[in-house]
Structure formats: C-alpha cells, structure tokens
XYZ file of C-alpha atoms in Angstrom:
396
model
C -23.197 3.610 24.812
C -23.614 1.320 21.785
C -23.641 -2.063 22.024
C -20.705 -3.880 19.543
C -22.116 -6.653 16.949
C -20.109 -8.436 14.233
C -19.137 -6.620 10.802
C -20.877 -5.555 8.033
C -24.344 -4.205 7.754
C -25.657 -4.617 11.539
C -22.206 -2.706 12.409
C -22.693 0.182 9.669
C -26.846 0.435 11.004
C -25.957 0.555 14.486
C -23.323 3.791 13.489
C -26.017 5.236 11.541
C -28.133 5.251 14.843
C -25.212 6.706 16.865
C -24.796 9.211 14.231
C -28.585 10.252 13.829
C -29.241 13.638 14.945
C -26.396 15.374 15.139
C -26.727 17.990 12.741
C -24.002 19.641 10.801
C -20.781 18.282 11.328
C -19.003 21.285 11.186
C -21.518 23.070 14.347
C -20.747 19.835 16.376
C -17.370 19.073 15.945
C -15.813 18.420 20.002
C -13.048 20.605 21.410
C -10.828 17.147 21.269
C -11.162 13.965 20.267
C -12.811 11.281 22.749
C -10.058 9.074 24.348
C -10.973 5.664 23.787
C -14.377 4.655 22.130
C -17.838 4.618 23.300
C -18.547 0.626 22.680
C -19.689 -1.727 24.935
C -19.969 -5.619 24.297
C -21.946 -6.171 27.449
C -20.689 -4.483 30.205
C -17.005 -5.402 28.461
C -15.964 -1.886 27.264
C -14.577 -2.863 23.822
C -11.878 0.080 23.587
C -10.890 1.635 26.507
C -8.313 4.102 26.833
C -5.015 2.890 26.740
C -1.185 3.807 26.829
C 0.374 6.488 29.228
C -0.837 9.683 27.348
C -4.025 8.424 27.638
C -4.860 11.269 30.593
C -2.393 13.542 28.817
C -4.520 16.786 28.031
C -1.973 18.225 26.001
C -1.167 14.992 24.276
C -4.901 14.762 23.487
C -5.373 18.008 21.957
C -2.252 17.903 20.016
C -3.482 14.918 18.494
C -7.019 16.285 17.846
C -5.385 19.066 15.666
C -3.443 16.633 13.647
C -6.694 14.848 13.522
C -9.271 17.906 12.709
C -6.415 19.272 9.626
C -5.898 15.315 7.828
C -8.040 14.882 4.324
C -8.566 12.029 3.307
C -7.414 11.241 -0.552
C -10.747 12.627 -1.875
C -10.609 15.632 0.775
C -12.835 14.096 2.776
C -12.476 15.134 7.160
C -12.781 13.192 10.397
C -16.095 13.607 12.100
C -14.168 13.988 15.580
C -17.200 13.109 17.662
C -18.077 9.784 16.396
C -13.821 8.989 16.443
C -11.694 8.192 19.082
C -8.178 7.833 20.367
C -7.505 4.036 21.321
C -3.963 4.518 21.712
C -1.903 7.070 23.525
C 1.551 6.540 24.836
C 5.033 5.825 24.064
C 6.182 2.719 22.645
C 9.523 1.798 22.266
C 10.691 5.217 23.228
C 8.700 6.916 21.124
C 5.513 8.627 21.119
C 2.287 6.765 19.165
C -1.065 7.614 18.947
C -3.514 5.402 16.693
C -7.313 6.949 15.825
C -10.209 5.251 14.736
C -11.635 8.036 12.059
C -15.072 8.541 11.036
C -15.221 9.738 7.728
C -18.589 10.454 6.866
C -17.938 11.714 3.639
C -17.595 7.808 2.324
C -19.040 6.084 4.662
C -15.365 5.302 5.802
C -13.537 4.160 8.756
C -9.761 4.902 8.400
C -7.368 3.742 10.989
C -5.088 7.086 11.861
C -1.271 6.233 13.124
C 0.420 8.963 14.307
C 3.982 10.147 15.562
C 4.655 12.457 18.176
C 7.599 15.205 18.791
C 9.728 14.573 22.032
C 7.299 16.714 24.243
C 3.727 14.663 23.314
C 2.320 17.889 22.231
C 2.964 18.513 18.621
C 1.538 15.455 16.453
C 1.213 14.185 12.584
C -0.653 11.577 10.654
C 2.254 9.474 9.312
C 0.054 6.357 8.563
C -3.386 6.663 7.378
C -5.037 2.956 5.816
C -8.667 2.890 5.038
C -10.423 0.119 6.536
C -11.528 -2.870 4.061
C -14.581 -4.391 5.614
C -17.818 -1.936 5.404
C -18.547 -2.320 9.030
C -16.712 0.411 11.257
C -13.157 0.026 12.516
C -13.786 -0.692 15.986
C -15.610 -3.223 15.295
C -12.635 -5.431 14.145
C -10.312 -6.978 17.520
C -7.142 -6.829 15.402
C -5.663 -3.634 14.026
C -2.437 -3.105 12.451
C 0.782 -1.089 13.652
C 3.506 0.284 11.292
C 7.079 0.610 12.388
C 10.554 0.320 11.775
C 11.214 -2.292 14.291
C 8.186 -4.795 12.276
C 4.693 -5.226 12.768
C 3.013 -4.477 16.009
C -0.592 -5.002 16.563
C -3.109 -3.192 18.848
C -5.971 -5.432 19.890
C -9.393 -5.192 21.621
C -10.394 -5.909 25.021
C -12.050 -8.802 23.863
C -8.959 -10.605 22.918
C -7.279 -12.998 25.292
C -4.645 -14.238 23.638
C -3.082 -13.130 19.950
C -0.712 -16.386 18.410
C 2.155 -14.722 15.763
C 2.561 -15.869 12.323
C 4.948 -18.604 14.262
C 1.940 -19.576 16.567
C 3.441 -18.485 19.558
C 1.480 -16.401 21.735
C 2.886 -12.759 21.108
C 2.863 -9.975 24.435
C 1.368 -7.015 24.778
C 1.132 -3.851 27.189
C -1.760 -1.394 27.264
C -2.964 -3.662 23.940
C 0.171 -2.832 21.850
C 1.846 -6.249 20.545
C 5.885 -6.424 20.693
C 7.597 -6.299 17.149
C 6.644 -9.300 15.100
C 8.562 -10.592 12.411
C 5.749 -9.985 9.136
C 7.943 -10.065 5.458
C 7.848 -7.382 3.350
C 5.407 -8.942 0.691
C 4.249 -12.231 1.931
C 1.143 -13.220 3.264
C 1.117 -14.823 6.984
C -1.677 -15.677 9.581
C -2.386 -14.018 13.142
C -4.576 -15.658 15.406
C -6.896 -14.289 18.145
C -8.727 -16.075 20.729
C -11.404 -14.103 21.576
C -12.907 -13.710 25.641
C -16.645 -14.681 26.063
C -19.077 -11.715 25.815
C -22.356 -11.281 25.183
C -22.524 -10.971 21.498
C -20.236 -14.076 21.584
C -21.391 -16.087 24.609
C -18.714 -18.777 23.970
C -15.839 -16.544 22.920
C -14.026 -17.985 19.654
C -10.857 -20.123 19.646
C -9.693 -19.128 16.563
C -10.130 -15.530 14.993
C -8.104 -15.870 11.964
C -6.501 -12.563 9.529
C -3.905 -12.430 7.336
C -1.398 -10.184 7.257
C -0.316 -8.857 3.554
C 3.063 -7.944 4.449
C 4.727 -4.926 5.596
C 5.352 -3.516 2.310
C 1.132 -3.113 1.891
C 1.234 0.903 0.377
C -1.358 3.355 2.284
C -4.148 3.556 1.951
C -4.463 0.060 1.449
C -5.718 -1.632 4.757
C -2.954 -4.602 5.239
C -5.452 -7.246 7.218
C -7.788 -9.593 5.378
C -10.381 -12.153 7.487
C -9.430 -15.651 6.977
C -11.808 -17.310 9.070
C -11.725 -20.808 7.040
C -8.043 -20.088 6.813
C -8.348 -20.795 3.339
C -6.701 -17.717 1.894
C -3.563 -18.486 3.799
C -3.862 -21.621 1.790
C -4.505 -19.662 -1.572
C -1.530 -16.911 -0.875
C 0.891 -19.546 -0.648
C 3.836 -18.400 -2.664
C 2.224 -15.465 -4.001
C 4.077 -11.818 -3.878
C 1.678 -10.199 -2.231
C 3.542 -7.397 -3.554
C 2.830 -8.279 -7.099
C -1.108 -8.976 -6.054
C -1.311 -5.802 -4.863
C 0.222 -3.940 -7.732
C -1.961 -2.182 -10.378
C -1.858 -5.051 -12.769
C -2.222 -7.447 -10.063
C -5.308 -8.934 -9.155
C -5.783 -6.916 -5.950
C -4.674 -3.320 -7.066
C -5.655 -3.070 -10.307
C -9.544 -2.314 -10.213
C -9.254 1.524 -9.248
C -11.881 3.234 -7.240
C -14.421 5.502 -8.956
C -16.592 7.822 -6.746
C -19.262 9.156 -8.917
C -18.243 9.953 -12.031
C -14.179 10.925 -10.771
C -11.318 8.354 -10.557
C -9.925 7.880 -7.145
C -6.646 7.063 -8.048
C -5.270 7.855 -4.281
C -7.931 6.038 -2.693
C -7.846 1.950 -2.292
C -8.912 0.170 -5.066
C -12.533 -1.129 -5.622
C -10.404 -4.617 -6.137
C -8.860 -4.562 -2.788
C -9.403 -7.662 -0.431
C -11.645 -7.616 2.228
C -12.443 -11.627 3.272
C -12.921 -14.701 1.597
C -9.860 -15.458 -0.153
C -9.991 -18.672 -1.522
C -8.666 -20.862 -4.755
C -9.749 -23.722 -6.667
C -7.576 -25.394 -9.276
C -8.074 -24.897 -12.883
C -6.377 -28.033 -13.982
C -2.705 -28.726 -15.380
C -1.669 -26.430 -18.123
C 1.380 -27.338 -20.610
C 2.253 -23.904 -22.381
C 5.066 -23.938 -25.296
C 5.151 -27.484 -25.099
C 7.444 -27.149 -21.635
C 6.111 -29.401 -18.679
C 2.349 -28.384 -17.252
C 1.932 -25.966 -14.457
C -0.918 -25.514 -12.642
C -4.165 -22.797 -13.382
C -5.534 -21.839 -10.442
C -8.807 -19.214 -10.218
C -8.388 -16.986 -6.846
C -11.920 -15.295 -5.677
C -12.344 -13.003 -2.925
C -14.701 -10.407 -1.396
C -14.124 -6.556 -1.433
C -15.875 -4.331 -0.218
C -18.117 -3.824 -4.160
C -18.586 -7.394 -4.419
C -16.848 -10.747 -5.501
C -13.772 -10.589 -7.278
C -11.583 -13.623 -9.451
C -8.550 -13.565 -11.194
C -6.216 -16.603 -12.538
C -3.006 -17.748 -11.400
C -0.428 -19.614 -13.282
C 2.517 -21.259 -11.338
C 4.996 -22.729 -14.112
C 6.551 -26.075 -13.417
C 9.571 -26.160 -11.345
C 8.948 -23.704 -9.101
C 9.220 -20.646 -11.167
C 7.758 -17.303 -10.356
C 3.548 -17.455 -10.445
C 1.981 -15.279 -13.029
C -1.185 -13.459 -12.453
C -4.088 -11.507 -13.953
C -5.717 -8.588 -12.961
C -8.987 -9.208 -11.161
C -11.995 -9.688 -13.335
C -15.528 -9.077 -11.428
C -17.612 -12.438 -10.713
C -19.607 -13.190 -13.639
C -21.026 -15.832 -15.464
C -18.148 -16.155 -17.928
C -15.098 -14.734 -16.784
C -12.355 -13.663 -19.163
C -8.499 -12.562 -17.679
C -5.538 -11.481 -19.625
C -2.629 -13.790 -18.528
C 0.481 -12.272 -18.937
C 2.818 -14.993 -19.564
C 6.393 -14.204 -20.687
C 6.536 -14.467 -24.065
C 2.997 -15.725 -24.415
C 0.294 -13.562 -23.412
C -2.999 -15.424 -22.775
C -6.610 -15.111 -22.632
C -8.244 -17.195 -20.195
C -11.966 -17.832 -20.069
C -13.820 -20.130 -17.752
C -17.408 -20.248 -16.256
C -19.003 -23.290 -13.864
C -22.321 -23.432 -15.912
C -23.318 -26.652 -17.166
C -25.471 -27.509 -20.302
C -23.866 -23.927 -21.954
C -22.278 -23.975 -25.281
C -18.807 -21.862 -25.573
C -18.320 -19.962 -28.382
C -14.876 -18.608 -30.196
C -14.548 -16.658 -33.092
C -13.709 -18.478 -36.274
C -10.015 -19.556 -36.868
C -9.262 -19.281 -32.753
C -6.815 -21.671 -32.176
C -7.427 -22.629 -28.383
C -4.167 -23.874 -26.661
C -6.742 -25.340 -23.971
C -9.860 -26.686 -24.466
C -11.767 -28.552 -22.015
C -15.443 -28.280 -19.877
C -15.334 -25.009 -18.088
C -12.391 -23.511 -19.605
C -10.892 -22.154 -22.881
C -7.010 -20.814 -23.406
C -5.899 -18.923 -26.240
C -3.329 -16.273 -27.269
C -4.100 -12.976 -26.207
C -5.579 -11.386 -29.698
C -3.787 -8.384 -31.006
C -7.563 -6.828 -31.369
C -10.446 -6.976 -29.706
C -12.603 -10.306 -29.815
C -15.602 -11.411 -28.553
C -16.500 -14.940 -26.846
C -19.603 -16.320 -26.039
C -21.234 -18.425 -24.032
C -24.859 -19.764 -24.574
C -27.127 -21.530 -21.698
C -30.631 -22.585 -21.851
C -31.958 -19.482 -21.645
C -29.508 -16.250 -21.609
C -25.796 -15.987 -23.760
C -22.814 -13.821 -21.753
C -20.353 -12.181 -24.262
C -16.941 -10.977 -23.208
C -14.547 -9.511 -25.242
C -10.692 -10.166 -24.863
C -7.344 -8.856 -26.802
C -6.157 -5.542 -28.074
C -4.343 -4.864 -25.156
C-alpha cells in the first residue's frame, strides 16, 4: 500500500517507488483493471471502491478493454496496473465508470469517464481530461464529472463535506455529487472540508478549486487550486471561455514534446494553481474614460505564466492577451478593438526602459510602458545594474 502525501513532487516520487521494478509494461499489464486504488492515508483508504458495479466482473472487464484500447493524443497507453477504477455504477439511470490512468509515456495522470451500454458490459471512453497538477490524480480529493444534467463531482474518502458554488453543502452517494448548477464558461468555487488523517492531523476547513465551467474542451483538466481563493477573485467577469481559447491567455501556449507540436494535447499555458491579479493602474485609451490594466499570473504545470487584462469603462467586455512566460520584462500583445497594443511592464527598480526612437507611448509610467502594436517587429529594452532584458513586440 502507499501512503498518500500532498501534490507535486513528494506525490510524483512516491509513484516512481510504486512503479520501480516492474519491468516492461507490456509483460505486466493485469487481466483487468484494479477496482479502486491502492492508497492509504493512514489506515483511511483514500479510494475505495465505489458504486454498484463495483463487484461487477463483467462490468470490470468491459471497462478494462475500453481502458487497455484508449491513446492518449500523442498515442500514448494506460499502464493498467498502476490505474484503477474509482467509480463503477449507475448514476442517474445510466451506467458511469471514471478511471484514474497512468500514463507513463508523459509522466501523466488522465482522469478516464466512461459510458456504458444498457447491459454494463460493453464500455467507451467518452471523456478523457489530463490532469493539471504534476502530482498523480488520486492524489487530488475533488475530481470532476461531465454530464448532461451539469456538473457532478466524485470526491475522496477524505472529504467530509463538499459546499457548491452557492455554499450549500451538495449530497452525494457512493462519492458521486448530485447535478450542480456550474455555467458554461464562468469560473465558480467548490469547497471541501477535508476529515483528519494522518498526513493532515487537523483535517482542513477549507479546500478551495475552481471550477472553469462546463464548456472546458478535453483534454483540458476543468479544476484549478484556489487555496487563497484569490483566483476566484481574479476570474471575476472573465469568459473563461475566451481564457481558454488559443489566443487567450490560458490556451494559447501549445504543448511541444520534444521537438513535435502537441496540438491535441493541453497546452503548456494551461492553469494549474495560483491564479492571482494585481492591478496595473487606470488606462484611458482613445481619449474615452480609463479602464482598468490588470496583470493575471498563474502556475502551470512548465512554470509561471502572466498575461494582461483590460476591462473598458462601463462594463464592457474585458480584453485579454495571450500568456507571456514570467520574465523580467514582460511584453503582451493587447488586442483592443480598433487599437491593438503592446504592453510591457517589469517590477524591477533602479532599471532604465528603453523604446526605439520615435515610439510614441500612449502610457508611460514606473513599471509600465503602452504603445501601438508596431506593424514590424521592434525591440524594447530594459537595463538594470547589472544585466539588460530585450523583448521584441509587433509584426503580428
């Protein structure tokens, strides 16, 4: 049995460990999946079996075929010993089956959902999302549901209580939430209170994600930590649609794996905790009444992320830029109607900016410089004590 600890790299060590040894994943592969998963937080098993297929043999090795013939968007297979069923029954009057998949290939977790035919035996992936964090799936207490009738969520063992976007405490049988009312392409807040175990000896009140709407496309994984609750704060108002698209700050840094685009795969861009904003300042653009700049910054799963947000004055639709990786001096084409900007900002103090000559800048103050977007290329600098960063903007 392994022991469950919290996300990230003790979580992706402690599945190397279970993993070491086994030899060739093709000469090991199990007859059928295990039902359930092999995790213990103290003597709390973490993911028990659960829903009334659960002791179903046929339902179990239908569900291992679907399992064994899915490829990932790369091509990439389940390693069926070190995933498991943690859902098998019928919900709503319908057979579901959700599978936390191993994916060696990547070092990926992917969260399987799958549909049933009326006699449990014959199965298909229908949902496949990638998980976000780097840690492995199960190590998360909240997992998302996909169906027609809304949002449903499956959660651990470890959680006592899950609170809806509404705050009202949402039931569950065998783990599987009711239908909760998530938009399309909003951003709203579940809340888990977690038991006490041994890896958290006084439980925790308040286990905060965000939900990124309904609408979220596979194989982008739809729940984001919020454990400051500050990216509930930052999404406010934002199409999470629009974020997600591949000009919007989430979507549009695609995944590379080696030297080969991944264009099927969930961009390098895509959220994974952390999402906060901090205000830019008041901006007055073709001499209408100021708005507001705001600089978003999140984690994913390659590192710190940014990207600028402009929400016009009275209450027009927000406009945002595609994510720029954290840097020193960060540069983000603003696409405005009518008046596509270049934004450039940094935080260093004592550093001289830098524009090329005859740049009219629309904003100039400490910290951050607006102009048009050039029609070619041009390079900005910015000079500290004892390194310059360049970034080039325009030509677009």
């Amino acid at each position: 049995m392994v022991s469950v600890r919290r996300r990230g790299t003790t979580a992706t060590a402690l599945l190397a460990l279970l993993l070491a040894g086994c030899g060739p994943v093709a000469e090991r592969q199990p007859a059928t999946l295990p039902v359930g998963y092999d995790s213990l937080d103290g003597t709390l098993k973490v993911w028990p079996a659960r829903g009334n297929l659960a002791r179903d043999a046929a339902a179990t090795a239908g569900i291992t075929a679907a399992v064994r013939d899915w490829r990932s968007p790369i091509d990439d297979r389940a390693h069926l010993s070190s995933s498991g069923i943690l859902f098998s029954g019928e919900v709503a009057g319908s057979p579901l089956a959700l599978v936390a998949a191993d994916v060696p290939g990547e070092a990926a977790s992917w969260l399987l959902q799958l549909d049933g035919d009326g006699d449990g035996e014959r199965w298909r992936v229908a949902h496949a999302t990638e998980y976000t964090d780097p840690g492995y799936l199960v190590y998360s207490d909240v997992l998302p549901v996909q169906q027609p009738t809304g949002r449903r969520y499956l959660t651990s063992a470890r959680v006592e209580r899950l609170l809806g976007p509404d705050g009202k405490a949402l039931p569950a049988v065998d783990g599987i939430t009711e239908p909760v009312a998530v938009p399309a392409c909003q951003a709203v807040a579940v809340t888990a209170t977690l038991r006490a175990t041994r890896s958290l000896p006084r439980g925790r009140a308040a286990d905060r994600v965000l939900d990124l709407g309904t609408a979220t496309l596979a194989p982008r994984y739809p729940l984001v930590r919020d454990e400051t609750g500050s990216g509930k704060r930052a999404l406010t108002g934002l199409d999470t649609c629009v974020l997600g698209g591949e000009r919007g700050p989430f979507g549009s840094v695609p995944r590379r794996i080696g030297d080969r685009a991944a264009p099927r795969s969930a961009p390098e861009s895509w959220p994974m905790a952390k999402i906060a904003v901090r205000s830019l300042g008041s901006v007055a653009l073709g001499g209408g009444e100021p708005g507001e700049l705001e600089q978003l910054t999140w984690e994913s799963a390659t590192g710190t992320m940014t990207a600028v947000v402009y929400r016009p004055a009275g209450g027009g639709a927000p406009v945002v830029s595609p994510a720029d990786r954290s840097t020193t001096l960060q540069a983000y084409y603003l696409p405005v109607p009518g008046q596509p900007l270049a934004v450039l900002s940094w935080r260093t103090r004592d550093a001289s900016f830098a524009a090329p000559p005859g740049t009219t800048r629309l904003v100039d103050r400490p910290g951050l410089v607006v102009v048009a977007q050039p029609d070619r290329k041009q390079t900005f600098s910015l000079a500290g004590t004892e390194k310059t960063w360049y970034r080039s903007v325009g030509g677009r």
